[in-house]
C-alpha cells in the first residue's frame, strides 16, 4: 500500500493547513528508501558480474545513502524534494548502465532503463497539466506522480527477466564485454581481464 493513497490524511487532516512534502516524514522515508534501493541494485549487479569491484560498490552504497539521509534530515526544503532525491540516484543509474556496458551487455536491461527514462519524461510533461481543472472536468484524479508510477510498472518485469538471465562471475573475477576489454586495454595499457562472448549471461 503506497503512502501516497493517504496523502490527505497524512498532510492535511486535523491541521490548519496542509504540510509540504519536505516536512512529511512518510515522504522523506519513502524517498530515502527509494534511493537506497537503487544504490543497492548497483551492489547486487557488481556482486554478480564484477566481483572485484564489490567492495567499492558497498562503500559507494554506504556513502551515498548516508549523505542522502543527512540532506533529508538537515537540508533545506528544496533539497528534500523529489528532484533532490534524483541527484543522489543519478550516479547509481549511470553506474548500472556502465556495469551493463562493461561487464554484462544485456539488451533487456537497456530496455528496462529506457522505460524509466520515458516514465520520468512523462512525469515532467504531466506536471504542467492543471490536473485540478482536468479532474473537475473529467472526474478522474490522475497526477504527475500517478503518471510516473504507471510508467514504472513496465520496468519491473523487464528487470526481473534480466536478473534471471545474468549468471554469477567466479569468485574474485569479473566478466568483461568487448567494450570493457577495449577500455581496460586503453586505460591500463594491458589486457588485465579475459573477454567472454557470453558476457555474464546464461
Coordinates of N, CA and C in Angstrom, one line a residue:
X1 N 0.9 -1.2 0.0 CA 0.0 0.0 0.0 C 0.9 1.2 0.0
X2 N 0.7 2.1 -0.9 CA 1.5 3.3 -1.0 C 1.0 4.4 -0.1
X3 N 1.9 5.1 0.6 CA 1.5 6.1 1.5 C 0.8 7.2 0.7
X4 N 1.1 7.3 -0.6 CA 0.5 8.4 -1.4 C -1.0 8.3 -1.5
X5 N -1.6 7.1 -1.2 CA -3.0 6.9 -1.2 C -3.6 7.7 -0.1
X6 N -2.8 8.0 0.9 CA -3.3 8.6 2.2 C -2.7 10.0 2.4
X7 N -2.4 10.7 1.3 CA -1.7 12.0 1.4 C -2.6 13.0 2.2
X8 N -3.9 13.0 1.9 CA -4.7 13.9 2.6 C -4.7 13.7 4.1
X9 N -4.9 12.4 4.5 CA -4.9 12.1 5.9 C -3.6 12.4 6.6
X10 N -2.4 12.2 5.9 CA -1.1 12.4 6.5 C -0.8 13.9 6.5
X11 N -1.1 14.6 5.4 CA -0.6 16.0 5.3 C -1.6 17.1 5.8
X12 N -2.9 16.7 5.7 CA -3.9 17.8 5.9 C -4.9 17.5 7.0
X13 N -5.3 16.3 7.2 CA -6.4 16.1 8.2 C -6.0 16.5 9.6
X14 N -6.9 17.3 10.2 CA -6.6 17.8 11.6 C -5.6 18.9 11.7
X15 N -5.2 19.4 10.5 CA -4.2 20.5 10.6 C -4.9 21.8 10.0
X16 N -4.4 23.0 10.5 CA -5.0 24.2 10.0 C -4.6 24.5 8.5
X17 N -3.4 23.9 8.1 CA -3.0 24.0 6.7 C -2.2 22.7 6.4
X18 N -2.3 22.3 5.2 CA -1.5 21.1 4.7 C 0.0 21.3 4.8
X19 N 0.7 20.4 5.3 CA 2.2 20.5 5.3 C 2.7 20.1 3.9
X20 N 3.9 20.6 3.6 CA 4.6 20.3 2.4 C 5.2 18.9 2.4
X21 N 5.5 18.4 1.3 CA 6.2 17.1 1.2 C 7.5 17.1 1.9
X22 N 8.2 18.2 1.9 CA 9.5 18.3 2.6 C 9.4 18.2 4.1
X23 N 8.2 18.4 4.7 CA 8.0 18.2 6.1 C 7.2 17.0 6.5
X24 N 6.9 16.2 5.5 CA 6.2 15.0 5.7 C 7.1 13.8 5.9
X25 N 7.2 13.2 7.1 CA 8.1 12.2 7.5 C 7.9 11.0 6.6
X26 N 6.7 10.6 6.3 CA 6.4 9.5 5.4 C 7.1 9.7 4.0
X27 N 6.9 10.9 3.5 CA 7.5 11.2 2.2 C 9.0 11.1 2.3
X28 N 9.6 11.6 3.3 CA 11.1 11.6 3.5 C 11.6 10.2 3.6
X29 N 11.0 9.3 4.3 CA 11.4 7.9 4.5 C 11.2 7.2 3.1
X30 N 10.1 7.5 2.4 CA 9.9 6.9 1.1 C 11.0 7.2 0.2
X31 N 11.4 8.5 0.1 CA 12.4 8.9 -0.8 C 13.8 8.3 -0.5
X32 N 14.1 8.2 0.8 CA 15.3 7.6 1.2 C 15.4 6.1 0.9
X33 N 14.3 5.4 1.1 CA 14.3 4.0 0.7 C 14.4 3.8 -0.8
X34 N 13.8 4.7 -1.5 CA 13.8 4.6 -3.0 C 15.3 4.8 -3.5
X35 N 16.0 5.8 -3.0 CA 17.4 5.9 -3.4 C 18.3 4.8 -2.9
X36 N 18.0 4.3 -1.6 CA 18.8 3.3 -1.1 C 18.7 2.0 -1.9
X37 N 17.4 1.7 -2.3 CA 17.2 0.5 -3.1 C 17.9 0.6 -4.5
X38 N 17.9 1.7 -5.1 CA 18.5 1.9 -6.4 C 20.0 1.7 -6.2
X39 N 20.6 2.3 -5.2 CA 22.1 2.1 -4.9 C 22.4 0.6 -4.6
X40 N 21.5 -0.1 -3.9 CA 21.7 -1.5 -3.6 C 21.6 -2.3 -4.9
X41 N 20.9 -1.9 -5.9 CA 20.9 -2.5 -7.2 C 22.3 -2.5 -7.8
X42 N 23.1 -1.4 -7.6 CA 24.4 -1.4 -8.0 C 25.3 -2.4 -7.3
X43 N 25.1 -2.6 -6.0 CA 25.8 -3.6 -5.3 C 25.5 -5.0 -5.8
X44 N 24.2 -5.3 -6.0 CA 23.8 -6.6 -6.5 C 24.4 -6.9 -7.9
X45 N 24.3 -5.9 -8.8 CA 24.8 -6.2 -10.1 C 26.4 -6.4 -10.1
X46 N 27.1 -5.6 -9.3 CA 28.5 -5.7 -9.2 C 28.9 -7.1 -8.6
X47 N 28.1 -7.5 -7.6 CA 28.4 -8.8 -6.9 C 28.3 -9.9 -7.9
X48 N 27.4 -9.8 -8.9 CA 27.1 -10.9 -9.8 C 28.1 -10.9 -11.0
X49 N 28.4 -9.7 -11.5 CA 29.2 -9.7 -12.8 C 30.6 -9.1 -12.6
X50 N 30.9 -8.4 -11.6 CA 32.2 -7.8 -11.4 C 32.6 -7.8 -10.0
X51 N 32.9 -9.0 -9.5 CA 33.1 -9.2 -8.0 C 34.3 -8.5 -7.5
X52 N 35.3 -8.2 -8.3 CA 36.5 -7.5 -7.9 C 36.1 -6.1 -7.4
X53 N 35.0 -5.6 -8.0 CA 34.6 -4.2 -7.6 C 33.6 -4.2 -6.5
X54 N 33.2 -5.4 -6.0 CA 32.2 -5.4 -5.0 C 32.4 -4.6 -3.7
X55 N 33.7 -4.6 -3.2 CA 33.9 -3.7 -2.0 C 33.7 -2.2 -2.3
X56 N 34.1 -1.8 -3.5 CA 33.9 -0.4 -3.9 C 32.4 -0.1 -4.0
X57 N 31.6 -1.0 -4.5 CA 30.2 -0.8 -4.7 C 29.5 -0.7 -3.3
X58 N 30.0 -1.5 -2.3 CA 29.5 -1.4 -1.0 C 29.8 -0.1 -0.3
X59 N 31.0 0.4 -0.5 CA 31.4 1.7 0.0 C 30.6 2.8 -0.6
X60 N 30.4 2.7 -1.9 CA 29.5 3.7 -2.6 C 28.1 3.7 -2.0
X61 N 27.5 2.5 -1.8 CA 26.2 2.5 -1.2 C 26.2 3.2 0.2
X62 N 27.2 2.9 1.0 CA 27.2 3.5 2.4 C 27.3 5.0 2.3
X63 N 28.2 5.5 1.5 CA 28.4 6.9 1.4 C 27.2 7.6 0.8
X64 N 26.6 7.1 -0.3 CA 25.5 7.7 -0.9 C 24.3 7.8 0.0
X65 N 23.9 6.7 0.6 CA 22.7 6.7 1.4 C 22.9 7.5 2.7
X66 N 24.1 7.5 3.2 CA 24.4 8.3 4.4 C 24.3 9.8 4.1
X67 N 24.9 10.2 3.0 CA 24.8 11.6 2.6 C 23.4 12.0 2.3
X68 N 22.6 11.1 1.7 CA 21.2 11.4 1.4 C 20.4 11.6 2.7
X69 N 20.7 10.7 3.6 CA 20.0 10.8 4.9 C 20.3 12.1 5.6
X70 N 21.5 12.6 5.6 CA 21.9 13.8 6.2 C 21.1 15.0 5.5
X71 N 21.1 15.0 4.2 CA 20.4 16.0 3.5 C 18.9 16.0 3.8
X72 N 18.3 14.8 3.9 CA 16.8 14.8 4.2 C 16.6 15.2 5.6
X73 N 17.5 15.0 6.5 CA 17.3 15.3 7.9 C 17.6 16.8 8.2
X74 N 18.6 17.4 7.5 CA 19.1 18.7 7.9 C 19.1 19.7 6.8
X75 N 18.8 19.3 5.5 CA 18.8 20.2 4.4 C 17.6 21.1 4.3
X76 N 17.7 22.0 3.4 CA 16.5 22.9 3.2 C 15.4 22.2 2.5
X77 N 14.3 22.9 2.4 CA 13.1 22.2 1.7 C 13.3 21.9 0.3
X78 N 14.1 22.7 -0.4 CA 14.4 22.4 -1.8 C 15.2 21.1 -2.0
X79 N 16.1 20.8 -1.0 CA 16.9 19.7 -1.1 C 16.2 18.4 -0.7
X80 N 15.0 18.6 0.0 CA 14.3 17.4 0.5 C 13.1 17.1 -0.4
X81 N 13.1 17.5 -1.7 CA 12.0 17.1 -2.6 C 12.4 16.0 -3.5
X82 N 11.5 15.6 -4.4 CA 11.8 14.5 -5.3 C 13.0 14.7 -6.2
X83 N 13.2 16.0 -6.7 CA 14.3 16.2 -7.6 C 15.6 16.2 -6.8
X84 N 15.6 16.5 -5.5 CA 16.8 16.4 -4.7 C 17.2 14.9 -4.6
X85 N 16.2 14.0 -4.5 CA 16.5 12.6 -4.4 C 17.0 12.1 -5.7
X86 N 16.6 12.7 -6.8 CA 17.1 12.3 -8.1 C 18.6 12.5 -8.3
X87 N 19.1 13.6 -7.6 CA 20.5 13.9 -7.7 C 21.3 12.8 -7.1
X88 N 20.8 12.2 -6.0 CA 21.5 11.1 -5.4 C 21.4 9.8 -6.1
X89 N 20.2 9.7 -6.8 CA 20.0 8.5 -7.6 C 20.7 8.4 -8.9
X90 N 21.0 9.6 -9.5 CA 21.7 9.7 -10.8 C 23.0 8.9 -10.9
X91 N 23.9 9.0 -9.9 CA 25.1 8.2 -10.0 C 24.8 6.7 -10.1
X92 N 23.9 6.2 -9.3 CA 23.5 4.8 -9.4 C 23.0 4.4 -10.7
X93 N 22.2 5.3 -11.3 CA 21.7 5.0 -12.7 C 22.8 4.9 -13.7
X94 N 23.8 5.8 -13.6 CA 24.9 5.8 -14.6 C 25.8 4.6 -14.3
X95 N 26.0 4.2 -13.0 CA 26.8 3.1 -12.7 C 26.1 1.8 -13.2
X96 N 24.8 1.7 -13.1 CA 24.1 0.5 -13.6 C 24.3 0.4 -15.1
X97 N 24.1 1.5 -15.8 CA 24.3 1.5 -17.3 C 25.7 1.1 -17.6
X98 N 26.7 1.7 -16.9 CA 28.1 1.4 -17.1 C 28.4 0.0 -16.9
X99 N 27.9 -0.6 -15.8 CA 28.1 -2.0 -15.5 C 27.6 -2.9 -16.6
X100 N 26.4 -2.5 -17.2 CA 25.9 -3.3 -18.3 C 26.8 -3.2 -19.5
X101 N 27.3 -2.0 -19.8 CA 28.1 -1.8 -21.0 C 29.4 -2.6 -20.8
X102 N 30.1 -2.5 -19.7 CA 31.4 -3.0 -19.5 C 31.5 -4.5 -19.1
X103 N 30.4 -5.0 -18.4 CA 30.5 -6.3 -17.8 C 29.4 -7.3 -18.2
X104 N 28.3 -6.8 -18.7 CA 27.1 -7.7 -18.9 C 26.6 -7.7 -20.3
X105 N 26.3 -6.5 -20.8 CA 25.8 -6.4 -22.2 C 24.5 -7.1 -22.4
X106 N 23.5 -6.8 -21.5 CA 22.2 -7.4 -21.6 C 21.3 -6.3 -22.2
X107 N 20.7 -6.6 -23.4 CA 19.9 -5.6 -24.0 C 18.5 -5.5 -23.4
X108 N 18.1 -6.5 -22.7 CA 16.8 -6.4 -22.0 C 16.9 -5.3 -20.9
X109 N 18.1 -5.3 -20.2 CA 18.3 -4.3 -19.2 C 18.3 -2.9 -19.8
X110 N 18.8 -2.7 -20.9 CA 18.8 -1.4 -21.6 C 17.3 -1.0 -21.8
X111 N 16.5 -1.9 -22.2 CA 15.1 -1.6 -22.4 C 14.4 -1.3 -21.1
X112 N 14.8 -2.0 -20.0 CA 14.2 -1.7 -18.7 C 14.5 -0.3 -18.3
X113 N 15.7 0.1 -18.4 CA 16.1 1.5 -18.0 C 15.5 2.5 -18.9
X114 N 15.3 2.2 -20.2 CA 14.6 3.1 -21.1 C 13.2 3.4 -20.7
X115 N 12.5 2.4 -20.1 CA 11.2 2.6 -19.6 C 11.1 3.6 -18.5
X116 N 12.2 3.6 -17.6 CA 12.3 4.6 -16.5 C 12.5 6.0 -17.1
X117 N 13.3 6.1 -18.1 CA 13.5 7.4 -18.7 C 12.3 8.0 -19.3
X118 N 11.5 7.1 -20.0 CA 10.3 7.5 -20.6 C 9.3 7.9 -19.6
X119 N 9.2 7.2 -18.5 CA 8.2 7.5 -17.4 C 8.6 8.8 -16.7
X120 N 9.9 9.1 -16.6 CA 10.3 10.3 -16.0 C 9.9 11.5 -16.9
X121 N 10.1 11.4 -18.2 CA 9.7 12.5 -19.1 C 8.2 12.7 -19.1
X122 N 7.5 11.6 -19.0 CA 6.0 11.7 -19.0 C 5.6 12.4 -17.7
X123 N 6.3 12.1 -16.6 CA 6.0 12.7 -15.3 C 6.3 14.2 -15.4
X124 N 7.4 14.6 -16.0 CA 7.7 16.0 -16.2 C 6.7 16.7 -17.0
X125 N 6.3 16.1 -18.1 CA 5.3 16.7 -19.0 C 3.9 16.8 -18.4
X126 N 3.5 15.8 -17.6 CA 2.2 15.8 -17.0 C 2.1 16.8 -15.8
X127 N 3.3 17.1 -15.3 CA 3.3 18.1 -14.2 C 2.9 19.5 -14.6
X128 N 2.9 19.7 -15.9 CA 2.5 21.0 -16.5 C 1.0 21.1 -16.7
X129 N 0.3 19.9 -16.5 CA -1.1 19.9 -16.8 C -1.9 20.4 -15.5
X130 N -2.8 21.3 -15.7 CA -3.6 21.7 -14.5 C -4.6 20.7 -14.1
X131 N -4.1 19.6 -13.4 CA -5.0 18.5 -13.2 C -6.1 18.7 -12.2
X132 N -6.1 19.8 -11.5 CA -7.3 20.2 -10.7 C -8.5 20.5 -11.6
X133 N -8.2 21.3 -12.6 CA -9.2 21.6 -13.6 C -9.6 20.4 -14.4
X134 N -8.6 19.6 -14.7 CA -8.9 18.4 -15.5 C -9.7 17.4 -14.7
X135 N -9.5 17.3 -13.4 CA -10.3 16.4 -12.5 C -11.7 16.9 -12.5
X136 N -11.9 18.3 -12.4 CA -13.2 18.8 -12.3 C -14.0 18.5 -13.6
X137 N -13.3 18.5 -14.7 CA -14.0 18.3 -16.0 C -14.2 16.8 -16.3
X138 N -13.2 15.9 -15.9 CA -13.3 14.5 -16.2 C -13.8 13.6 -15.1
X139 N -13.6 14.1 -13.9 CA -14.0 13.2 -12.7 C -12.9 12.2 -12.4
X140 N -11.7 12.2 -13.1 CA -10.6 11.3 -12.9 C -9.5 12.0 -12.3
X141 N -9.0 11.6 -11.1 CA -7.9 12.2 -10.4 C -6.6 11.5 -10.8
X142 N -5.7 12.1 -11.6 CA -4.5 11.5 -12.1 C -3.4 12.5 -12.2
X143 N -2.5 12.5 -11.2 CA -1.5 13.5 -11.0 C -0.2 13.0 -11.8
X144 N 0.8 13.9 -11.7 CA 2.1 13.5 -12.4 C 2.7 12.4 -11.6
X145 N 2.5 12.2 -10.3 CA 3.0 11.1 -9.5 C 2.4 9.8 -10.0
X146 N 1.1 9.8 -10.3 CA 0.4 8.6 -10.9 C 1.0 8.3 -12.2
X147 N 1.3 9.3 -13.0 CA 1.9 9.0 -14.3 C 3.2 8.4 -14.2
X148 N 4.0 8.8 -13.2 CA 5.4 8.3 -13.0 C 5.3 6.8 -12.6
X149 N 4.4 6.5 -11.7 CA 4.3 5.1 -11.2 C 3.7 4.1 -12.2
X150 N 2.8 4.6 -13.0 CA 2.2 3.8 -14.1 C 3.3 3.4 -15.1
X151 N 4.1 4.4 -15.4 CA 5.3 4.1 -16.3 C 6.3 3.2 -15.7
X152 N 6.5 3.3 -14.4 CA 7.5 2.4 -13.8 C 7.1 1.0 -13.7
X153 N 5.8 0.7 -13.9 CA 5.3 -0.7 -13.9 C 6.0 -1.5 -15.0
X154 N 6.4 -0.9 -16.1 CA 7.0 -1.7 -17.2 C 8.4 -2.1 -16.8
X155 N 9.0 -1.4 -15.9 CA 10.4 -1.7 -15.5 C 10.5 -3.0 -14.8
X156 N 9.6 -3.3 -13.9 CA 9.7 -4.4 -13.0 C 9.8 -5.8 -13.8
X157 N 8.9 -6.1 -14.7 CA 9.0 -7.4 -15.4 C 10.3 -7.5 -16.2
X158 N 10.7 -6.4 -16.9 CA 11.9 -6.4 -17.7 C 13.1 -6.6 -16.8
X159 N 13.2 -5.9 -15.7 CA 14.4 -6.0 -14.8 C 14.4 -7.4 -14.2
X160 N 13.3 -8.0 -13.9 CA 13.2 -9.4 -13.3 C 13.7 -10.4 -14.3
X161 N 13.3 -10.2 -15.6 CA 13.7 -11.1 -16.6 C 15.2 -11.0 -16.9
X162 N 15.8 -9.8 -16.8 CA 17.2 -9.5 -17.0 C 18.0 -10.2 -15.9
X163 N 17.5 -10.0 -14.6 CA 18.3 -10.6 -13.5 C 18.3 -12.1 -13.6
X164 N 17.3 -12.7 -14.0 CA 17.2 -14.2 -14.1 C 18.2 -14.7 -15.2
X165 N 18.5 -13.9 -16.2 CA 19.4 -14.3 -17.3 C 20.9 -14.2 -16.8
X166 N 21.2 -13.3 -16.0 CA 22.6 -13.0 -15.6 C 23.2 -14.1 -14.7
X167 N 24.3 -14.7 -15.1 CA 25.0 -15.7 -14.3 C 26.1 -15.0 -13.4
X168 N 26.4 -15.6 -12.3 CA 27.4 -15.1 -11.4 C 28.8 -15.3 -12.0
X169 N 29.7 -14.3 -11.8 CA 31.1 -14.4 -12.1 C 31.8 -15.3 -11.1
X170 N 32.8 -16.0 -11.4 CA 33.5 -16.8 -10.4 C 34.1 -15.9 -9.3
X171 N 34.3 -16.4 -8.1 CA 34.8 -15.7 -7.0 C 36.1 -15.0 -7.4
X172 N 36.2 -13.7 -7.1 CA 37.4 -12.9 -7.3 C 37.6 -12.5 -8.7
X173 N 36.6 -12.7 -9.6 CA 36.8 -12.4 -11.0 C 35.7 -11.5 -11.5
X174 N 35.7 -11.2 -12.8 CA 34.6 -10.4 -13.4 C 34.4 -10.8 -14.9
X175 N 33.2 -10.7 -15.4 CA 33.0 -10.8 -16.8 C 33.4 -9.4 -17.5
X176 N 33.7 -9.5 -18.7 CA 34.0 -8.3 -19.5 C 33.5 -8.4 -20.9
X177 N 32.8 -7.3 -21.3 CA 32.3 -7.2 -22.7 C 33.4 -6.8 -23.6
X178 N 33.2 -6.8 -24.9 CA 34.2 -6.3 -25.8 C 34.5 -4.9 -25.5
X179 N 33.5 -4.1 -25.2 CA 33.8 -2.7 -24.9 C 34.6 -2.6 -23.6
X180 N 34.3 -3.4 -22.6 CA 35.1 -3.4 -21.4 C 36.5 -3.8 -21.6
X181 N 36.7 -4.8 -22.4 CA 38.1 -5.2 -22.7 C 38.9 -4.1 -23.4
X182 N 38.2 -3.4 -24.4 CA 38.9 -2.3 -25.0 C 39.2 -1.2 -24.1
X183 N 38.3 -0.9 -23.1 CA 38.5 0.2 -22.2 C 39.7 -0.2 -21.3
X184 N 39.8 -1.5 -20.8 CA 40.9 -1.9 -20.0 C 42.2 -1.8 -20.7
X185 N 42.3 -2.2 -21.9 CA 43.5 -2.1 -22.7 C 43.9 -0.6 -22.9
X186 N 42.9 0.2 -23.2 CA 43.2 1.6 -23.5 C 43.7 2.4 -22.2
X187 N 43.0 2.2 -21.1 CA 43.3 2.9 -19.9 C 44.4 2.3 -19.0
X188 N 44.5 0.9 -19.1 CA 45.5 0.3 -18.3 C 46.8 -0.1 -19.1
X189 N 46.6 -0.1 -20.4 CA 47.8 -0.4 -21.2 C 48.1 -1.8 -21.3
X190 N 47.2 -2.7 -20.8 CA 47.5 -4.1 -20.9 C 46.1 -4.9 -20.8
X191 N 46.2 -6.1 -21.2 CA 45.0 -6.9 -21.1 C 44.8 -7.6 -19.8
X192 N 44.1 -6.9 -18.9 CA 44.1 -7.3 -17.5 C 43.0 -8.3 -17.2
X193 N 42.1 -8.5 -18.1 CA 41.0 -9.4 -17.9 C 40.6 -10.1 -19.2
X194 N 40.1 -11.3 -19.1 CA 39.7 -12.0 -20.3 C 38.3 -11.7 -20.7
X195 N 38.1 -11.8 -22.0 CA 36.8 -11.5 -22.6 C 36.0 -12.7 -22.9
X196 N 34.8 -12.8 -22.6 CA 33.9 -13.9 -22.9 C 32.8 -13.5 -23.8
X197 N 32.5 -14.3 -24.8 CA 31.4 -14.0 -25.7 C 30.1 -14.0 -25.0
X198 N 30.0 -14.8 -24.0 CA 28.7 -14.9 -23.3 C 28.5 -13.8 -22.3
X199 N 29.5 -13.1 -21.9 CA 29.4 -11.9 -21.1 C 28.4 -11.9 -20.0
X200 N 28.6 -12.8 -19.1 CA 27.7 -12.7 -17.9 C 26.3 -13.2 -18.1
X201 N 26.0 -13.7 -19.3 CA 24.6 -14.2 -19.5 C 24.6 -15.7 -19.6
X202 N 23.4 -16.3 -19.1 CA 23.3 -17.7 -19.2 C 23.2 -18.2 -20.6

